[in-house]
PDB file of C-alpha atoms in Angstrom:
ATOM      1  CA  MET A   1      -0.002   0.003  -0.003  1.00 63.00           C
ATOM      2  CA  LYS A   2       1.345   3.403  -0.992  1.00 79.00           C
ATOM      3  CA  ARG A   3       2.045   5.985   1.664  1.00 88.00           C
ATOM      4  CA  ARG A   4       0.019   9.175   1.158  1.00 92.00           C
ATOM      5  CA  ILE A   5       1.482  12.636   1.564  1.00 96.00           C
ATOM      6  CA  LEU A   6      -0.149  16.060   1.583  1.00 97.00           C
ATOM      7  CA  LEU A   7       2.259  18.647   0.153  1.00 96.00           C
ATOM      8  CA  VAL A   8       1.274  22.252   0.898  1.00 96.00           C
ATOM      9  CA  GLU A   9       3.564  24.620  -1.048  1.00 93.00           C
ATOM     10  CA  ASP A  10       2.647  27.832  -2.911  1.00 92.00           C
ATOM     11  CA  ASP A  11       5.663  27.764  -5.260  1.00 90.00           C
ATOM     12  CA  MET A  12       4.428  25.768  -8.260  1.00 92.00           C
ATOM     13  CA  LEU A  13       7.857  24.740  -9.529  1.00 92.00           C
ATOM     14  CA  MET A  14       9.021  23.686  -6.090  1.00 90.00           C
ATOM     15  CA  ARG A  15       5.793  21.773  -5.535  1.00 92.00           C
ATOM     16  CA  GLU A  16       6.134  19.916  -8.836  1.00 93.00           C
ATOM     17  CA  PHE A  17       9.812  19.188  -8.187  1.00 92.00           C
ATOM     18  CA  ILE A  18       9.109  17.705  -4.749  1.00 94.00           C
ATOM     19  CA  THR A  19       6.080  15.800  -6.019  1.00 95.00           C
ATOM     20  CA  ASP A  20       8.122  14.121  -8.746  1.00 94.00           C
ATOM     21  CA  TYR A  21      10.649  12.821  -6.219  1.00 94.00           C
ATOM     22  CA  PHE A  22       7.975  11.445  -3.911  1.00 95.00           C
ATOM     23  CA  LYS A  23       6.154   9.748  -6.789  1.00 94.00           C
ATOM     24  CA  LYS A  24       9.405   8.114  -7.907  1.00 93.00           C
ATOM     25  CA  GLU A  25       9.517   6.526  -4.443  1.00 91.00           C
ATOM     26  CA  GLN A  26       5.957   5.247  -4.836  1.00 92.00           C
ATOM     27  CA  TRP A  27       4.240   7.840  -2.640  1.00 94.00           C
ATOM     28  CA  GLU A  28       0.733   9.027  -3.467  1.00 94.00           C
ATOM     29  CA  VAL A  29       0.837  12.834  -3.404  1.00 96.00           C
ATOM     30  CA  TYR A  30      -1.960  15.315  -2.720  1.00 96.00           C
ATOM     31  CA  GLU A  31      -1.012  18.888  -3.589  1.00 96.00           C
ATOM     32  CA  ALA A  32      -2.239  22.237  -2.260  1.00 96.00           C
ATOM     33  CA  GLU A  33      -1.094  25.685  -3.374  1.00 95.00           C
ATOM     34  CA  ASN A  34      -2.091  27.526  -0.196  1.00 94.00           C
ATOM     35  CA  GLY A  35      -2.771  26.850   3.447  1.00 93.00           C
ATOM     36  CA  ARG A  36      -6.548  27.052   3.285  1.00 93.00           C
ATOM     37  CA  LEU A  37      -6.769  24.528   0.452  1.00 95.00           C
ATOM     38  CA  GLY A  38      -4.263  22.297   2.245  1.00 94.00           C
ATOM     39  CA  LEU A  39      -6.420  22.255   5.352  1.00 92.00           C
ATOM     40  CA  GLU A  40      -9.513  21.431   3.282  1.00 93.00           C
ATOM     41  CA  ILE A  41      -7.741  18.499   1.629  1.00 94.00           C
ATOM     42  CA  PHE A  42      -6.486  17.270   4.998  1.00 92.00           C
ATOM     43  CA  GLU A  43     -10.003  17.309   6.437  1.00 89.00           C
ATOM     44  CA  GLN A  44     -11.370  15.379   3.469  1.00 89.00           C
ATOM     45  CA  THR A  45      -8.545  12.912   2.830  1.00 88.00           C
ATOM     46  CA  SER A  46      -6.672  10.374   4.919  1.00 87.00           C
ATOM     47  CA  VAL A  47      -2.924  11.042   4.626  1.00 90.00           C
ATOM     48  CA  ASP A  48       0.119   9.552   6.355  1.00 88.00           C
ATOM     49  CA  LEU A  49       2.313  12.639   6.303  1.00 93.00           C
ATOM     50  CA  VAL A  50       2.057  16.407   5.812  1.00 95.00           C
ATOM     51  CA  VAL A  51       4.863  18.466   4.272  1.00 95.00           C
ATOM     52  CA  LEU A  52       4.044  22.081   4.966  1.00 92.00           C
ATOM     53  CA  ASP A  53       5.560  25.355   3.759  1.00 91.00           C
ATOM     54  CA  ILE A  54       5.343  28.313   6.158  1.00 88.00           C
ATOM     55  CA  MET A  55       5.115  31.456   4.042  1.00 87.00           C
ATOM     56  CA  MET A  56       1.905  30.974   2.029  1.00 88.00           C
ATOM     57  CA  PRO A  57      -1.106  33.042   0.979  1.00 83.00           C
ATOM     58  CA  GLU A  58      -4.583  32.790   2.544  1.00 85.00           C
ATOM     59  CA  MET A  59      -3.399  30.832   5.588  1.00 89.00           C
ATOM     60  CA  ASP A  60       0.210  30.512   6.679  1.00 89.00           C
ATOM     61  CA  GLY A  61       1.901  27.258   7.661  1.00 88.00           C
ATOM     62  CA  TRP A  62       1.888  28.065  11.377  1.00 87.00           C
ATOM     63  CA  SER A  63      -1.911  28.311  11.337  1.00 90.00           C
ATOM     64  CA  VAL A  64      -2.293  25.127   9.307  1.00 91.00           C
ATOM     65  CA  CYS A  65       0.078  23.234  11.609  1.00 90.00           C
ATOM     66  CA  ARG A  66      -1.830  24.415  14.661  1.00 87.00           C
ATOM     67  CA  ARG A  67      -5.190  23.411  13.169  1.00 88.00           C
ATOM     68  CA  ILE A  68      -3.951  19.979  12.089  1.00 89.00           C
ATOM     69  CA  ARG A  69      -2.275  19.228  15.412  1.00 83.00           C
ATOM     70  CA  ALA A  70      -5.450  20.170  17.311  1.00 78.00           C
ATOM     71  CA  LYS A  71      -7.201  17.153  15.795  1.00 79.00           C
ATOM     72  CA  SER A  72      -4.496  14.760  14.594  1.00 79.00           C
ATOM     73  CA  ASP A  73      -1.045  13.361  15.430  1.00 76.00           C
ATOM     74  CA  VAL A  74      -0.145  12.844  11.758  1.00 85.00           C
ATOM     75  CA  PRO A  75       3.590  13.449  11.212  1.00 87.00           C
ATOM     76  CA  ILE A  76       4.360  16.982   9.970  1.00 90.00           C
ATOM     77  CA  ILE A  77       7.498  18.232   8.231  1.00 92.00           C
ATOM     78  CA  ILE A  78       7.841  22.014   7.970  1.00 89.00           C
ATOM     79  CA  ILE A  79       9.789  23.560   5.105  1.00 86.00           C
ATOM     80  CA  THR A  80      10.734  27.231   5.091  1.00 78.00           C
ATOM     81  CA  ALA A  81      13.218  29.753   3.796  1.00 73.00           C
ATOM     82  CA  ARG A  82      13.671  31.065   7.338  1.00 65.00           C
ATOM     83  CA  SER A  83      16.349  29.412   9.481  1.00 59.00           C
ATOM     84  CA  GLU A  84      16.078  31.424  12.698  1.00 60.00           C
ATOM     85  CA  ASP A  85      16.138  29.367  15.894  1.00 57.00           C
ATOM     86  CA  ASP A  86      12.964  31.017  17.180  1.00 62.00           C
ATOM     87  CA  ASP A  87      11.066  29.865  14.083  1.00 63.00           C
ATOM     88  CA  GLN A  88      12.243  26.305  14.592  1.00 64.00           C
ATOM     89  CA  ILE A  89      11.259  26.361  18.258  1.00 69.00           C
ATOM     90  CA  LEU A  90       7.825  27.710  17.335  1.00 69.00           C
ATOM     91  CA  GLY A  91       7.400  24.928  14.797  1.00 67.00           C
ATOM     92  CA  PHE A  92       8.178  22.250  17.357  1.00 71.00           C
ATOM     93  CA  GLU A  93       5.967  23.919  19.963  1.00 71.00           C
ATOM     94  CA  LEU A  94       3.100  23.720  17.466  1.00 73.00           C
ATOM     95  CA  GLY A  95       3.754  19.992  17.058  1.00 75.00           C
ATOM     96  CA  ALA A  96       5.928  19.680  13.940  1.00 80.00           C
ATOM     97  CA  ASP A  97       8.192  16.607  13.823  1.00 81.00           C
ATOM     98  CA  GLU A  98      10.852  17.792  11.380  1.00 81.00           C
ATOM     99  CA  TYR A  99      12.057  21.199  10.166  1.00 80.00           C
ATOM    100  CA  VAL A 100      13.780  21.599   6.773  1.00 84.00           C
ATOM    101  CA  THR A 101      15.151  24.909   5.480  1.00 80.00           C
ATOM    102  CA  LYS A 102      15.340  26.064   1.863  1.00 79.00           C
ATOM    103  CA  PRO A 103      17.136  25.646  -0.402  1.00 81.00           C
ATOM    104  CA  LEU A 104      16.376  21.992   0.115  1.00 81.00           C
ATOM    105  CA  SER A 105      17.247  18.773  -1.626  1.00 86.00           C
ATOM    106  CA  PRO A 106      14.095  16.817  -2.600  1.00 87.00           C
ATOM    107  CA  ARG A 107      16.090  13.609  -2.236  1.00 87.00           C
ATOM    108  CA  VAL A 108      16.971  14.506   1.367  1.00 86.00           C
ATOM    109  CA  LEU A 109      13.367  15.532   2.039  1.00 91.00           C
ATOM    110  CA  VAL A 110      12.103  12.162   0.798  1.00 91.00           C
ATOM    111  CA  ALA A 111      14.716  10.363   2.922  1.00 88.00           C
ATOM    112  CA  ARG A 112      13.657  12.284   6.032  1.00 85.00           C
ATOM    113  CA  ALA A 113      10.004  11.592   5.282  1.00 90.00           C
ATOM    114  CA  THR A 114      10.699   7.879   4.870  1.00 87.00           C
ATOM    115  CA  ALA A 115      12.688   7.728   8.116  1.00 80.00           C
ATOM    116  CA  LEU A 116       9.942   9.599   9.965  1.00 80.00           C
ATOM    117  CA  MET A 117       7.295   7.208   8.643  1.00 82.00           C
ATOM    118  CA  LYS A 118       9.324   4.170   9.704  1.00 73.00           C
ATOM    119  CA  ARG A 119       9.468   5.518  13.256  1.00 67.00           C
ATOM    120  CA  THR A 120       5.759   6.326  13.173  1.00 64.00           C
ATOM    121  CA  GLU A 121       4.867   2.883  11.896  1.00 58.00           C
ATOM    122  CA  GLY A 122       6.664   1.253  14.794  1.00 50.00           C
ATOM    123  CA  THR A 123      10.097   0.333  13.540  1.00 40.00           C
ATOM    124  CA  ILE A 124      11.475   1.399  16.916  1.00 39.00           C
ATOM    125  CA  GLY A 125      10.922  -1.193  19.592  1.00 40.00           C
ATOM    126  CA  ARG A 126       9.847  -4.112  17.429  1.00 40.00           C
ATOM    127  CA  GLU A 127      11.172  -6.549  19.982  1.00 42.00           C
ATOM    128  CA  GLY A 128       7.617  -6.234  21.211  1.00 45.00           C
ATOM    129  CA  ASP A 129       6.808  -5.993  24.879  1.00 64.00           C
ATOM    130  CA  THR A 130       4.973  -3.777  27.304  1.00 76.00           C
ATOM    131  CA  MET A 131       6.416  -1.619  30.048  1.00 80.00           C
ATOM    132  CA  LEU A 132       4.473  -0.375  33.043  1.00 81.00           C
ATOM    133  CA  TYR A 133       5.561   2.538  35.223  1.00 81.00           C
ATOM    134  CA  GLY A 134       2.917   3.470  37.762  1.00 79.00           C
ATOM    135  CA  ASP A 135      -0.194   4.045  35.641  1.00 83.00           C
ATOM    136  CA  LEU A 136       1.867   4.608  32.500  1.00 88.00           C
ATOM    137  CA  LEU A 137       1.782   1.671  30.052  1.00 88.00           C
ATOM    138  CA  VAL A 138       3.993   1.622  26.950  1.00 87.00           C
ATOM    139  CA  ASN A 139       3.209  -1.071  24.387  1.00 83.00           C
ATOM    140  CA  ARG A 140       6.077  -1.203  21.899  1.00 77.00           C
ATOM    141  CA  THR A 141       4.333  -3.842  19.781  1.00 71.00           C
ATOM    142  CA  ALA A 142       1.229  -1.715  19.253  1.00 75.00           C
ATOM    143  CA  HIS A 143       3.249   1.503  19.337  1.00 78.00           C
ATOM    144  CA  THR A 144       0.874   2.960  21.923  1.00 85.00           C
ATOM    145  CA  VAL A 145       1.105   4.778  25.247  1.00 91.00           C
ATOM    146  CA  SER A 146      -1.729   4.830  27.775  1.00 89.00           C
ATOM    147  CA  MET A 147      -2.271   6.064  31.291  1.00 87.00           C
ATOM    148  CA  ALA A 148      -4.716   4.269  33.592  1.00 79.00           C
ATOM    149  CA  GLY A 149      -6.186   2.615  30.521  1.00 80.00           C
ATOM    150  CA  ILE A 150      -6.669   5.854  28.570  1.00 88.00           C
ATOM    151  CA  LYS A 151      -4.662   6.232  25.365  1.00 89.00           C
ATOM    152  CA  ILE A 152      -2.307   9.210  25.191  1.00 91.00           C
ATOM    153  CA  ASN A 153      -1.804  10.717  21.739  1.00 90.00           C
ATOM    154  CA  LEU A 154       1.891  11.417  21.276  1.00 90.00           C
ATOM    155  CA  SER A 155       3.538  12.810  18.171  1.00 88.00           C
ATOM    156  CA  PRO A 156       6.234  10.593  16.580  1.00 86.00           C
ATOM    157  CA  LYS A 157       9.023  12.688  18.110  1.00 89.00           C
ATOM    158  CA  GLU A 158       7.399  12.628  21.562  1.00 91.00           C
ATOM    159  CA  TYR A 159       7.062   8.843  21.339  1.00 91.00           C
ATOM    160  CA  ASP A 160      10.688   8.457  20.251  1.00 89.00           C
ATOM    161  CA  LEU A 161      11.801  10.735  23.072  1.00 93.00           C
ATOM    162  CA  LEU A 162       9.855   8.759  25.691  1.00 94.00           C
ATOM    163  CA  LEU A 163      11.281   5.447  24.451  1.00 89.00           C
ATOM    164  CA  PHE A 164      14.794   6.888  24.482  1.00 89.00           C
ATOM    165  CA  LEU A 165      14.444   8.047  28.084  1.00 92.00           C
ATOM    166  CA  ILE A 166      12.962   4.709  29.149  1.00 88.00           C
ATOM    167  CA  LYS A 167      15.776   2.845  27.405  1.00 83.00           C
ATOM    168  CA  HIS A 168      18.180   4.754  29.653  1.00 83.00           C
ATOM    169  CA  TYR A 169      16.081   4.240  32.779  1.00 84.00           C
ATOM    170  CA  GLY A 170      17.706   5.708  35.878  1.00 83.00           C
ATOM    171  CA  LYS A 171      20.583   7.227  33.900  1.00 85.00           C
ATOM    172  CA  VAL A 172      21.158  10.911  33.306  1.00 88.00           C
ATOM    173  CA  VAL A 173      21.277  11.700  29.563  1.00 89.00           C
ATOM    174  CA  SER A 174      22.505  15.067  28.348  1.00 91.00           C
ATOM    175  CA  ARG A 175      20.516  17.328  26.067  1.00 90.00           C
ATOM    176  CA  GLU A 176      23.243  16.913  23.441  1.00 88.00           C
ATOM    177  CA  TYR A 177      22.944  13.106  23.561  1.00 86.00           C
ATOM    178  CA  ILE A 178      19.145  13.281  23.339  1.00 91.00           C
ATOM    179  CA  LEU A 179      19.285  15.687  20.401  1.00 88.00           C
ATOM    180  CA  ASP A 180      21.731  13.492  18.468  1.00 84.00           C
ATOM    181  CA  ALA A 181      19.898  10.231  19.229  1.00 83.00           C
ATOM    182  CA  VAL A 182      16.306  11.342  18.659  1.00 88.00           C
ATOM    183  CA  TRP A 183      16.722  14.056  16.015  1.00 85.00           C
ATOM    184  CA  GLY A 184      19.889  12.831  14.329  1.00 78.00           C
ATOM    185  CA  TYR A 185      23.446  14.086  14.008  1.00 65.00           C
ATOM    186  CA  ASP A 186      22.592  16.206  10.955  1.00 66.00           C
ATOM    187  CA  TYR A 187      19.830  18.114  12.748  1.00 72.00           C
ATOM    188  CA  LEU A 188      20.640  21.832  12.848  1.00 64.00           C
ATOM    189  CA  GLY A 189      18.407  22.889  15.745  1.00 70.00           C
ATOM    190  CA  ASP A 190      19.641  23.763  19.227  1.00 81.00           C
ATOM    191  CA  LEU A 191      19.152  22.272  22.694  1.00 85.00           C
ATOM    192  CA  ARG A 192      15.941  24.214  23.300  1.00 88.00           C
ATOM    193  CA  THR A 193      14.265  21.717  20.985  1.00 89.00           C
ATOM    194  CA  VAL A 194      14.824  19.029  23.635  1.00 92.00           C
ATOM    195  CA  ASP A 195      13.500  21.236  26.433  1.00 93.00           C
ATOM    196  CA  THR A 196      10.384  22.113  24.412  1.00 93.00           C
ATOM    197  CA  HIS A 197       9.557  18.470  23.696  1.00 93.00           C
ATOM    198  CA  ILE A 198      10.243  17.416  27.291  1.00 95.00           C
ATOM    199  CA  LYS A 199       7.799  20.079  28.474  1.00 94.00           C
ATOM    200  CA  LYS A 200       5.093  18.913  26.046  1.00 93.00           C
ATOM    201  CA  LEU A 201       5.699  15.242  26.877  1.00 94.00           C
ATOM    202  CA  ARG A 202       5.402  15.875  30.611  1.00 94.00           C
ATOM    203  CA  ALA A 203       2.152  17.764  30.059  1.00 94.00           C
ATOM    204  CA  LYS A 204       0.654  14.888  28.070  1.00 93.00           C
ATOM    205  CA  LEU A 205       1.731  12.307  30.665  1.00 93.00           C
ATOM    206  CA  GLY A 206      -0.002  14.228  33.457  1.00 91.00           C
ATOM    207  CA  ASP A 207       0.902  12.908  36.912  1.00 88.00           C
ATOM    208  CA  GLU A 208       3.223  10.365  35.319  1.00 89.00           C
ATOM    209  CA  GLY A 209       5.215  13.228  33.824  1.00 92.00           C
ATOM    210  CA  GLN A 210       7.042  13.436  37.159  1.00 92.00           C
ATOM    211  CA  TYR A 211       9.045  10.362  36.099  1.00 92.00           C
ATOM    212  CA  ILE A 212      10.966  12.596  33.654  1.00 95.00           C
ATOM    213  CA  CYS A 213      13.359  14.313  36.034  1.00 94.00           C
ATOM    214  CA  THR A 214      15.461  17.377  35.301  1.00 94.00           C
ATOM    215  CA  VAL A 215      19.046  17.070  36.499  1.00 92.00           C
ATOM    216  CA  ILE A 216      20.389  20.599  36.741  1.00 90.00           C
ATOM    217  CA  ARG A 217      23.351  21.321  34.449  1.00 85.00           C
ATOM    218  CA  SER A 218      23.356  17.684  33.309  1.00 88.00           C
ATOM    219  CA  GLY A 219      20.200  16.751  31.413  1.00 92.00           C
ATOM    220  CA  TYR A 220      17.231  14.474  32.073  1.00 94.00           C
ATOM    221  CA  LYS A 221      16.509  10.991  33.371  1.00 92.00           C
ATOM    222  CA  PHE A 222      13.464   8.736  33.504  1.00 92.00           C
ATOM    223  CA  GLU A 223      12.944   7.136  36.907  1.00 88.00           C
ATOM    224  CA  LEU A 224      10.096   6.382  39.293  1.00 82.00           C
ATOM    225  CA  GLU A 225      10.285   8.283  42.530  1.00 66.00           C
ATOM    226  CA  SER A 226      11.503   6.160  45.426  1.00 41.00           C
TER     227      SER A 226
END
């Protein structure tokens, strides 16, 4: 079954260029030339991934990202000509999973999209077991997280981050190590990305968020309170 991508990009040549690369890799591509149309397509069509430009007419990418994330945990890759750290932090705060700056290589974009989909589809943790910490249950086979029997909707990056912390249970891991392991060595963002995702992950875990401990000047660790 083909993976389905929604590409929202107002530059026609860029949109066609990116579309061609995705189609060569057997993706089914839905195209939108502005944010409002992109949101309409998203609401009417089931897609596996959204690639979203920021500077667009009618509705900018920030607004589209916010609207999509309010109702769905579909993976989102933001593409933009702006490379400022504050823009990247805002993108992650709104729930984006990847951030790619222009000029971009369509081949690299497709590779990042494929890697993101593999993580989303459960490539991580296929050894298949469940882990229980207080009321927090992580099922690596089903790729789900629940608390007291209620499913928690995590974005792909939040899920990867939680699994990484659990894998290093009781050990302090630095922000640098987390950034390299979860986002990749070629990621150009800064350490605030880690802090932003930790904050969002704690909020979603509720009372169980206390298991993610801040170790001042060192990093974070996942551990039940004694």
